[in-house]
CSV table of N, CA and C in Angstrom, one decimal:
chain,number,residue,atom,x,y,z
Z,1,MET,N,268.6,66.9,62.8
Z,1,MET,CA,270.1,67.0,62.7
Z,1,MET,C,270.6,66.4,61.4
Z,2,ALA,N,270.1,65.2,61.0
Z,2,ALA,CA,270.6,64.5,59.8
Z,2,ALA,C,269.8,65.1,58.6
Z,3,SER,N,270.6,65.3,57.6
Z,3,SER,CA,270.0,65.8,56.3
Z,3,SER,C,269.9,64.6,55.4
Z,4,ASP,N,269.3,64.9,54.2
Z,4,ASP,CA,269.2,63.8,53.2
Z,4,ASP,C,270.6,63.4,52.7
Z,5,ASN,N,271.5,64.4,52.7
Z,5,ASN,CA,272.8,64.1,52.3
Z,5,ASN,C,273.7,64.0,53.5
Z,6,ASP,N,274.1,62.7,53.8
Z,6,ASP,CA,275.0,62.5,55.0
Z,6,ASP,C,276.3,63.1,54.9
Z,7,ASP,N,276.8,63.5,53.7
Z,7,ASP,CA,278.1,64.2,53.6
Z,7,ASP,C,278.0,65.6,54.2
Z,8,ASP,N,276.9,66.2,54.4
Z,8,ASP,CA,276.7,67.5,55.0
Z,8,ASP,C,276.7,67.4,56.5
Z,9,VAL,N,276.6,66.2,57.1
Z,9,VAL,CA,276.5,66.0,58.5
Z,9,VAL,C,277.9,65.7,59.1
Z,10,PRO,N,278.4,66.6,60.1
Z,10,PRO,CA,279.7,66.3,60.6
Z,10,PRO,C,279.7,65.0,61.4
Z,11,LEU,N,280.9,64.3,61.4
Z,11,LEU,CA,281.0,63.1,62.1
Z,11,LEU,C,280.6,63.2,63.6
Z,12,LEU,N,281.0,64.3,64.2
Z,12,LEU,CA,280.7,64.6,65.6
Z,12,LEU,C,280.1,66.0,65.7
Z,13,THR,N,279.1,66.2,66.5
Z,13,THR,CA,278.6,67.5,66.8
Z,13,THR,C,278.7,67.8,68.3
Z,14,ASP,N,278.4,69.0,68.7
Z,14,ASP,CA,278.4,69.3,70.1
Z,14,ASP,C,277.5,68.4,71.0
Z,15,ASP,N,276.4,68.0,70.4
Z,15,ASP,CA,275.5,67.1,71.1
Z,15,ASP,C,276.1,65.7,71.4
Z,16,ASP,N,277.1,65.4,70.6
Z,16,ASP,CA,277.8,64.1,70.8
Z,16,ASP,C,278.8,64.1,71.9
Z,17,GLU,N,279.0,65.2,72.6
Z,17,GLU,CA,280.1,65.3,73.6
Z,17,GLU,C,279.9,64.3,74.7
Z,18,GLN,N,278.6,64.1,75.1
Z,18,GLN,CA,278.4,63.1,76.1
Z,18,GLN,C,278.8,61.7,75.7
Z,19,LEU,N,278.7,61.4,74.4
Z,19,LEU,CA,279.1,60.1,73.9
Z,19,LEU,C,280.6,59.9,74.0
Z,20,ILE,N,281.3,61.0,73.8
Z,20,ILE,CA,282.8,61.0,73.8
Z,20,ILE,C,283.3,60.8,75.2
Z,21,THR,N,282.7,61.4,76.2
Z,21,THR,CA,283.2,61.3,77.5
Z,21,THR,C,282.7,60.0,78.2
Z,22,SER,N,281.7,59.3,77.7
Z,22,SER,CA,281.2,58.1,78.3
Z,22,SER,C,282.1,56.9,77.9
Z,23,GLU,N,283.1,56.7,78.7
Z,23,GLU,CA,284.1,55.7,78.3
Z,23,GLU,C,283.7,54.2,78.6
Z,24,ASP,N,282.7,54.0,79.5
Z,24,ASP,CA,282.4,52.6,79.8
Z,24,ASP,C,281.3,52.0,79.0
Z,25,ARG,N,280.7,52.7,78.0
Z,25,ARG,CA,279.6,52.2,77.2
Z,25,ARG,C,280.1,51.6,75.9
Z,26,GLU,N,279.8,50.4,75.7
Z,26,GLU,CA,280.1,49.7,74.4
Z,26,GLU,C,279.1,50.1,73.3
Z,27,PRO,N,279.5,50.3,72.1
Z,27,PRO,CA,278.5,50.6,71.1
Z,27,PRO,C,277.7,49.4,70.7
Z,28,THR,N,276.5,49.6,70.3
Z,28,THR,CA,275.7,48.5,69.8
Z,28,THR,C,275.8,48.4,68.3
Z,29,VAL,N,276.3,47.2,67.8
Z,29,VAL,CA,276.4,47.0,66.4
Z,29,VAL,C,275.1,46.7,65.9
Z,30,GLU,N,274.6,47.5,65.0
Z,30,GLU,CA,273.2,47.4,64.5
Z,30,GLU,C,273.2,46.7,63.1
Z,31,ALA,N,274.3,46.6,62.4
Z,31,ALA,CA,274.3,45.9,61.1
Z,31,ALA,C,275.8,45.6,60.8
Z,32,VAL,N,275.9,44.5,60.0
Z,32,VAL,CA,277.2,44.0,59.5
Z,32,VAL,C,276.9,43.9,58.0
Z,33,PHE,N,277.9,44.2,57.1
Z,33,PHE,CA,277.7,44.2,55.7
Z,33,PHE,C,279.0,43.9,55.0
Z,34,VAL,N,278.8,43.4,53.7
Z,34,VAL,CA,279.9,43.2,52.8
Z,34,VAL,C,279.5,43.9,51.5
Z,35,VAL,N,280.4,44.7,51.0
Z,35,VAL,CA,280.2,45.4,49.8
Z,35,VAL,C,281.3,44.9,48.8
Z,36,THR,N,280.9,44.7,47.5
Z,36,THR,CA,281.8,44.3,46.5
Z,36,THR,C,281.7,45.2,45.3
Z,37,PHE,N,282.7,45.3,44.5
Z,37,PHE,CA,282.6,46.1,43.3
Z,37,PHE,C,282.4,45.1,42.1
Z,38,ASP,N,281.4,45.3,41.3
Z,38,ASP,CA,281.1,44.5,40.1
Z,38,ASP,C,281.3,45.4,38.9
Z,39,VAL,N,282.0,45.0,37.9
Z,39,VAL,CA,282.3,45.9,36.8
Z,39,VAL,C,281.0,46.3,36.0
Z,40,LYS,N,280.0,45.5,36.0
Z,40,LYS,CA,278.8,45.8,35.3
Z,40,LYS,C,277.8,46.6,36.2
Z,41,ASP,N,277.7,46.2,37.5
Z,41,ASP,CA,276.7,46.8,38.4
Z,41,ASP,C,277.3,47.9,39.3
Z,42,GLY,N,278.6,48.0,39.4
Z,42,GLY,CA,279.2,48.9,40.3
Z,42,GLY,C,279.2,48.4,41.7
Z,43,ASN,N,279.2,49.3,42.7
Z,43,ASN,CA,279.2,48.9,44.1
Z,43,ASN,C,277.9,48.2,44.5
Z,44,THR,N,278.0,47.1,45.1
Z,44,THR,CA,276.7,46.4,45.5
Z,44,THR,C,276.9,45.7,46.9
Z,45,ILE,N,275.8,45.7,47.6
Z,45,ILE,CA,275.8,45.1,48.9
Z,45,ILE,C,275.7,43.6,48.6
Z,46,GLU,N,276.7,42.8,49.0
Z,46,GLU,CA,276.7,41.4,48.7
Z,46,GLU,C,276.1,40.6,49.9
Z,47,PHE,N,276.2,41.2,51.1
Z,47,PHE,CA,275.7,40.5,52.3
Z,47,PHE,C,275.3,41.6,53.3
Z,48,GLN,N,274.2,41.4,54.0
Z,48,GLN,CA,273.9,42.3,55.1
Z,48,GLN,C,273.1,41.6,56.2
Z,49,MET,N,273.4,41.9,57.4
Z,49,MET,CA,272.7,41.4,58.5
Z,49,MET,C,272.4,42.5,59.5
Z,50,PRO,N,271.2,42.8,59.8
Z,50,PRO,CA,269.9,42.2,59.5
Z,50,PRO,C,269.6,42.4,58.0
Z,51,GLU,N,268.6,41.6,57.5
Z,51,GLU,CA,268.3,41.7,56.1
Z,51,GLU,C,267.7,43.0,55.7
Z,52,LYS,N,267.6,43.3,54.4
Z,52,LYS,CA,267.1,44.5,53.9
Z,52,LYS,C,265.8,44.9,54.4
Z,53,SER,N,264.9,43.9,54.6
Z,53,SER,CA,263.5,44.2,55.1
Z,53,SER,C,263.5,44.7,56.5
Z,54,GLN,N,264.6,44.5,57.3
Z,54,GLN,CA,264.7,44.9,58.7
Z,54,GLN,C,265.5,46.2,58.9
Z,55,MET,N,266.4,46.4,58.0
Z,55,MET,CA,267.2,47.7,58.1
Z,55,MET,C,267.7,48.1,56.7
Z,56,ALA,N,267.4,49.3,56.3
Z,56,ALA,CA,267.8,49.8,55.0
Z,56,ALA,C,269.2,50.3,55.1
Z,57,LEU,N,270.1,49.9,54.2
Z,57,LEU,CA,271.4,50.4,54.2
Z,57,LEU,C,271.6,51.1,52.9
Z,58,ASN,N,270.7,52.0,52.5
Z,58,ASN,CA,270.8,52.8,51.3
Z,58,ASN,C,272.0,53.6,51.2
Z,59,ASP,N,272.7,53.4,50.1
Z,59,ASP,CA,274.0,54.2,49.8
Z,59,ASP,C,275.2,53.8,50.6
Z,60,VAL,N,275.1,52.8,51.5
Z,60,VAL,CA,276.2,52.4,52.3
Z,60,VAL,C,277.3,51.8,51.4
Z,61,GLU,N,276.9,51.2,50.3
Z,61,GLU,CA,277.9,50.6,49.3
Z,61,GLU,C,278.8,51.7,48.8
Z,62,TYR,N,278.4,52.9,48.6
Z,62,TYR,CA,279.2,54.0,48.1
Z,62,TYR,C,280.1,54.6,49.2
Z,63,LYS,N,279.6,54.6,50.4
Z,63,LYS,CA,280.4,55.1,51.6
Z,63,LYS,C,281.5,54.1,52.0
Z,64,ALA,N,281.2,52.8,51.9
Z,64,ALA,CA,282.1,51.8,52.4
Z,64,ALA,C,283.1,51.4,51.3
Z,65,LEU,N,282.9,51.7,50.1
Z,65,LEU,CA,283.8,51.5,49.0
Z,65,LEU,C,283.9,52.7,48.1
Z,66,PRO,N,284.5,53.7,48.6
Z,66,PRO,CA,284.6,55.0,47.9
Z,66,PRO,C,285.3,54.9,46.5
Z,67,SER,N,285.1,55.9,45.7
Z,67,SER,CA,285.8,56.1,44.5
Z,67,SER,C,287.3,56.1,44.7
Z,68,GLY,N,288.1,55.4,43.9
Z,68,GLY,CA,289.5,55.3,44.0
Z,68,GLY,C,290.0,54.1,44.9
Z,69,SER,N,289.1,53.3,45.4
Z,69,SER,CA,289.5,52.2,46.2
Z,69,SER,C,290.4,51.2,45.5
Z,70,HIS,N,290.3,51.1,44.2
Z,70,HIS,CA,291.1,50.2,43.5
Z,70,HIS,C,292.6,50.6,43.5
Z,71,ARG,N,292.9,51.7,44.0
Z,71,ARG,CA,294.3,52.2,44.0
Z,71,ARG,C,295.0,51.8,45.3
Z,72,VAL,N,294.3,51.3,46.3
Z,72,VAL,CA,294.9,50.9,47.6
Z,72,VAL,C,294.7,49.5,47.9
Z,73,ASN,N,295.7,48.9,48.6
Z,73,ASN,CA,295.5,47.4,48.9
Z,73,ASN,C,294.6,47.2,50.1
Z,74,GLN,N,294.6,48.2,51.1
Z,74,GLN,CA,293.7,48.1,52.2
Z,74,GLN,C,293.6,49.4,52.9
Z,75,ASP,N,292.4,49.7,53.4
Z,75,ASP,CA,292.2,51.0,54.1
Z,75,ASP,C,290.9,50.9,54.9
Z,76,PHE,N,290.8,51.9,55.8
Z,76,PHE,CA,289.6,52.0,56.6
Z,76,PHE,C,288.8,53.2,56.3
Z,77,VAL,N,287.5,53.1,56.4
Z,77,VAL,CA,286.6,54.3,56.1
Z,77,VAL,C,285.6,54.4,57.2
Z,78,TYR,N,285.6,55.7,57.8
Z,78,TYR,CA,284.6,56.0,58.8
Z,78,TYR,C,283.5,56.9,58.0
Z,79,PHE,N,282.3,56.7,58.4
Z,79,PHE,CA,281.2,57.4,57.8
Z,79,PHE,C,280.0,57.5,58.7
Z,80,ARG,N,279.0,58.4,58.3
Z,80,ARG,CA,277.8,58.5,59.0
Z,80,ARG,C,276.7,57.8,58.1
Z,81,HIS,N,275.7,57.2,58.8
Z,81,HIS,CA,274.6,56.6,58.1
Z,81,HIS,C,273.4,57.1,58.9
Z,82,GLY,N,272.8,58.2,58.4
Z,82,GLY,CA,271.7,58.8,59.2
Z,82,GLY,C,272.3,59.3,60.5
Z,83,ASN,N,271.7,58.8,61.6
Z,83,ASN,CA,272.2,59.2,62.9
Z,83,ASN,C,273.1,58.1,63.6
Z,84,LYS,N,273.5,57.2,62.7
Z,84,LYS,CA,274.4,56.1,63.2
Z,84,LYS,C,275.8,56.3,62.6
Z,85,TYR,N,276.7,55.5,63.0
Z,85,TYR,CA,278.1,55.6,62.6
Z,85,TYR,C,278.6,54.3,61.9
Z,86,GLY,N,279.4,54.5,60.9
Z,86,GLY,CA,279.8,53.3,60.1
Z,86,GLY,C,281.4,53.2,60.1
Z,87,LEU,N,281.8,52.0,60.1
Z,87,LEU,CA,283.3,51.7,59.9
Z,87,LEU,C,283.4,50.6,59.0
Z,88,ALA,N,284.3,50.7,58.0
Z,88,ALA,CA,284.5,49.6,57.0
Z,88,ALA,C,285.9,49.5,56.7
Z,89,CYS,N,286.4,48.2,56.5
Z,89,CYS,CA,287.7,48.0,56.0
Z,89,CYS,C,287.6,47.5,54.6
Z,90,LEU,N,288.2,48.2,53.6
Z,90,LEU,CA,288.2,47.8,52.3
Z,90,LEU,C,289.5,47.1,51.9
Z,91,ALA,N,289.5,46.1,51.0
Z,91,ALA,CA,290.7,45.4,50.6
Z,91,ALA,C,290.6,45.0,49.2
Z,92,ARG,N,291.8,45.1,48.5
Z,92,ARG,CA,291.9,44.7,47.1
Z,92,ARG,C,292.7,43.4,47.1
Z,93,ALA,N,292.3,42.5,46.3
Z,93,ALA,CA,293.0,41.3,46.1
Z,93,ALA,C,293.3,41.0,44.6
Z,94,ASN,N,294.5,40.8,44.3
Z,94,ASN,CA,294.8,40.4,42.9
Z,94,ASN,C,294.4,38.9,42.8
Z,95,VAL,N,293.7,38.6,41.8
Z,95,VAL,CA,293.2,37.2,41.6
Z,95,VAL,C,293.6,36.6,40.3
Z,96,SER,N,293.8,35.3,40.2
Z,96,SER,CA,294.1,34.6,39.0
Z,96,SER,C,293.5,33.2,39.1
Z,97,ASN,N,293.4,32.6,38.0
Z,97,ASN,CA,292.8,31.2,37.9
Z,97,ASN,C,293.8,30.2,38.6
Z,98,GLU,N,295.0,30.5,38.8
Z,98,GLU,CA,296.0,29.6,39.4
Z,98,GLU,C,295.9,29.6,40.9
Z,99,ASP,N,295.2,30.5,41.5
Z,99,ASP,CA,295.2,30.6,43.0
Z,99,ASP,C,294.0,29.7,43.5
Z,100,ASN,N,294.1,28.4,43.5
Z,100,ASN,CA,293.0,27.5,43.8
Z,100,ASN,C,292.6,27.6,45.3
Z,101,ALA,N,293.5,28.0,46.2
Z,101,ALA,CA,293.2,28.0,47.6
Z,101,ALA,C,292.5,29.2,48.1
Z,102,SER,N,292.3,30.2,47.2
Z,102,SER,CA,291.7,31.5,47.6
Z,102,SER,C,290.2,31.4,47.4
Z,103,ALA,N,289.5,32.1,48.3
Z,103,ALA,CA,288.0,32.2,48.1
Z,103,ALA,C,287.6,33.0,46.9
Z,104,VAL,N,288.5,33.8,46.4
Z,104,VAL,CA,288.2,34.6,45.2
Z,104,VAL,C,289.0,34.0,44.0
Z,105,SER,N,289.2,32.7,43.9
Z,105,SER,CA,290.1,32.1,42.9
Z,105,SER,C,289.5,32.0,41.6
Z,106,THR,N,288.1,32.0,41.5
Z,106,THR,CA,287.5,31.9,40.2
Z,106,THR,C,287.4,33.3,39.6
Z,107,VAL,N,288.1,33.5,38.5
Z,107,VAL,CA,288.2,34.8,37.9
Z,107,VAL,C,287.3,34.8,36.7
Z,108,VAL,N,286.4,35.8,36.7
Z,108,VAL,CA,285.6,36.1,35.5
Z,108,VAL,C,286.5,37.1,34.7
Z,109,PRO,N,286.6,37.0,33.4
Z,109,PRO,CA,287.5,37.9,32.7
Z,109,PRO,C,287.1,39.4,32.9
Z,110,SER,N,285.9,39.7,33.2
Z,110,SER,CA,285.5,41.1,33.4
Z,110,SER,C,286.0,41.6,34.7
Z,111,GLN,N,286.5,40.8,35.6
Z,111,GLN,CA,287.1,41.2,36.9
Z,111,GLN,C,288.4,42.0,36.7
Z,112,ARG,N,289.0,41.8,35.6
Z,112,ARG,CA,290.3,42.4,35.3
Z,112,ARG,C,291.4,42.1,36.3
Z,113,GLY,N,291.4,40.9,36.8
Z,113,GLY,CA,292.5,40.5,37.7
Z,113,GLY,C,292.4,41.0,39.1
Z,114,MET,N,291.4,41.6,39.5
Z,114,MET,CA,291.3,42.0,40.9
Z,114,MET,C,289.9,41.9,41.5
Z,115,CYS,N,289.8,41.8,42.8
Z,115,CYS,CA,288.6,41.7,43.5
Z,115,CYS,C,288.6,42.8,44.6
Z,116,ILE,N,287.6,43.6,44.7
Z,116,ILE,CA,287.6,44.7,45.8
Z,116,ILE,C,286.4,44.5,46.6
Z,117,LYS,N,286.6,44.4,47.9
Z,117,LYS,CA,285.5,44.2,48.9
Z,117,LYS,C,285.7,45.1,50.1
Z,118,SER,N,284.6,45.3,50.7
Z,118,SER,CA,284.6,46.1,52.0
Z,118,SER,C,283.7,45.5,53.0
Z,119,VAL,N,284.3,45.2,54.2
Z,119,VAL,CA,283.5,44.6,55.3
Z,119,VAL,C,283.3,45.7,56.3
Z,120,GLY,N,282.0,45.9,56.7
Z,120,GLY,CA,281.8,47.0,57.7
Z,120,GLY,C,280.7,46.7,58.7
Z,121,ILE,N,280.6,47.7,59.6
Z,121,ILE,CA,279.5,47.7,60.6
Z,121,ILE,C,278.8,49.0,60.7
Z,122,ILE,N,277.6,49.0,61.1
Z,122,ILE,CA,276.9,50.2,61.5
Z,122,ILE,C,276.6,50.1,63.0
Z,123,THR,N,277.0,51.2,63.7
Z,123,THR,CA,276.8,51.1,65.2
Z,123,THR,C,276.1,52.4,65.7
Z,124,SER,N,275.6,52.3,66.9
Z,124,SER,CA,274.8,53.4,67.4
Z,124,SER,C,275.6,54.5,68.1
Z,125,SER,N,276.9,54.2,68.3
Z,125,SER,CA,277.7,55.1,69.0
Z,125,SER,C,279.1,55.1,68.4
Z,126,ILE,N,279.8,56.2,68.4
Z,126,ILE,CA,281.2,56.3,67.9
Z,126,ILE,C,282.2,55.8,69.0
Z,127,ILE,N,281.7,55.7,70.2
Z,127,ILE,CA,282.6,55.3,71.3
Z,127,ILE,C,283.1,53.9,71.0
Z,128,HIS,N,284.3,53.6,71.2
Z,128,HIS,CA,285.0,52.3,71.0
Z,128,HIS,C,284.8,51.7,69.6
Z,129,ILE,N,284.4,52.5,68.6
Z,129,ILE,CA,284.2,52.0,67.3
Z,129,ILE,C,285.6,51.4,66.8
Z,130,GLN,N,286.7,52.0,67.2
Z,130,GLN,CA,288.0,51.6,66.7
Z,130,GLN,C,288.3,50.2,67.3
Z,131,SER,N,287.6,49.7,68.3
Z,131,SER,CA,287.8,48.3,68.8
Z,131,SER,C,287.4,47.3,67.8
Z,132,TYR,N,286.7,47.7,66.7
Z,132,TYR,CA,286.3,46.7,65.7
Z,132,TYR,C,287.3,46.7,64.5
Z,133,LEU,N,288.3,47.6,64.5
Z,133,LEU,CA,289.3,47.7,63.4
Z,133,LEU,C,289.9,46.3,63.1
Z,134,GLN,N,290.4,45.7,64.1
Z,134,GLN,CA,291.1,44.4,63.9
Z,134,GLN,C,290.2,43.3,63.3
Z,135,PHE,N,289.0,43.2,63.9
Z,135,PHE,CA,288.0,42.3,63.4
Z,135,PHE,C,287.7,42.5,61.9
Z,136,LEU,N,287.4,43.8,61.5
Z,136,LEU,CA,287.1,44.1,60.1
Z,136,LEU,C,288.3,43.9,59.2
Z,137,GLN,N,289.5,44.2,59.7
Z,137,GLN,CA,290.7,43.9,58.9
Z,137,GLN,C,290.9,42.4,58.6
Z,138,ASN,N,290.6,41.6,59.6
Z,138,ASN,CA,290.8,40.1,59.5
Z,138,ASN,C,289.7,39.6,58.5
Z,139,GLU,N,288.5,40.2,58.5
Z,139,GLU,CA,287.4,39.7,57.7
Z,139,GLU,C,287.5,40.2,56.2
Z,140,ALA,N,288.2,41.3,56.0
Z,140,ALA,CA,288.3,41.9,54.7
Z,140,ALA,C,289.4,41.1,54.0
């Protein structure tokens, strides 16, 4: 069912109908990650749990922080990762050296005055995935 290019895989298929109607099942969160944009390296996974050796999150950094993310202050992204489902909240913060209370207060000149990050999860089921929206929004 899954192809090499996850963009070709629909978010839901007819086989997923049983998942949609199963209201009492909570999804299993299989991974948590933070993606950041670096002007030299592009989108990079800054943190992931479980570690890379236990779960490969190949190309999640591009799905969780899509092109054009610098144009919005905050947004949510739903995506597929193989046969799993992903949800991420991306956020843009304007930063300056005067903002000493912020976790992103140290500005490298190459950051161009902004920091863009995306906090996300990979889950085994699309059921109740929206229940993580508030958590991800708070963490982003």
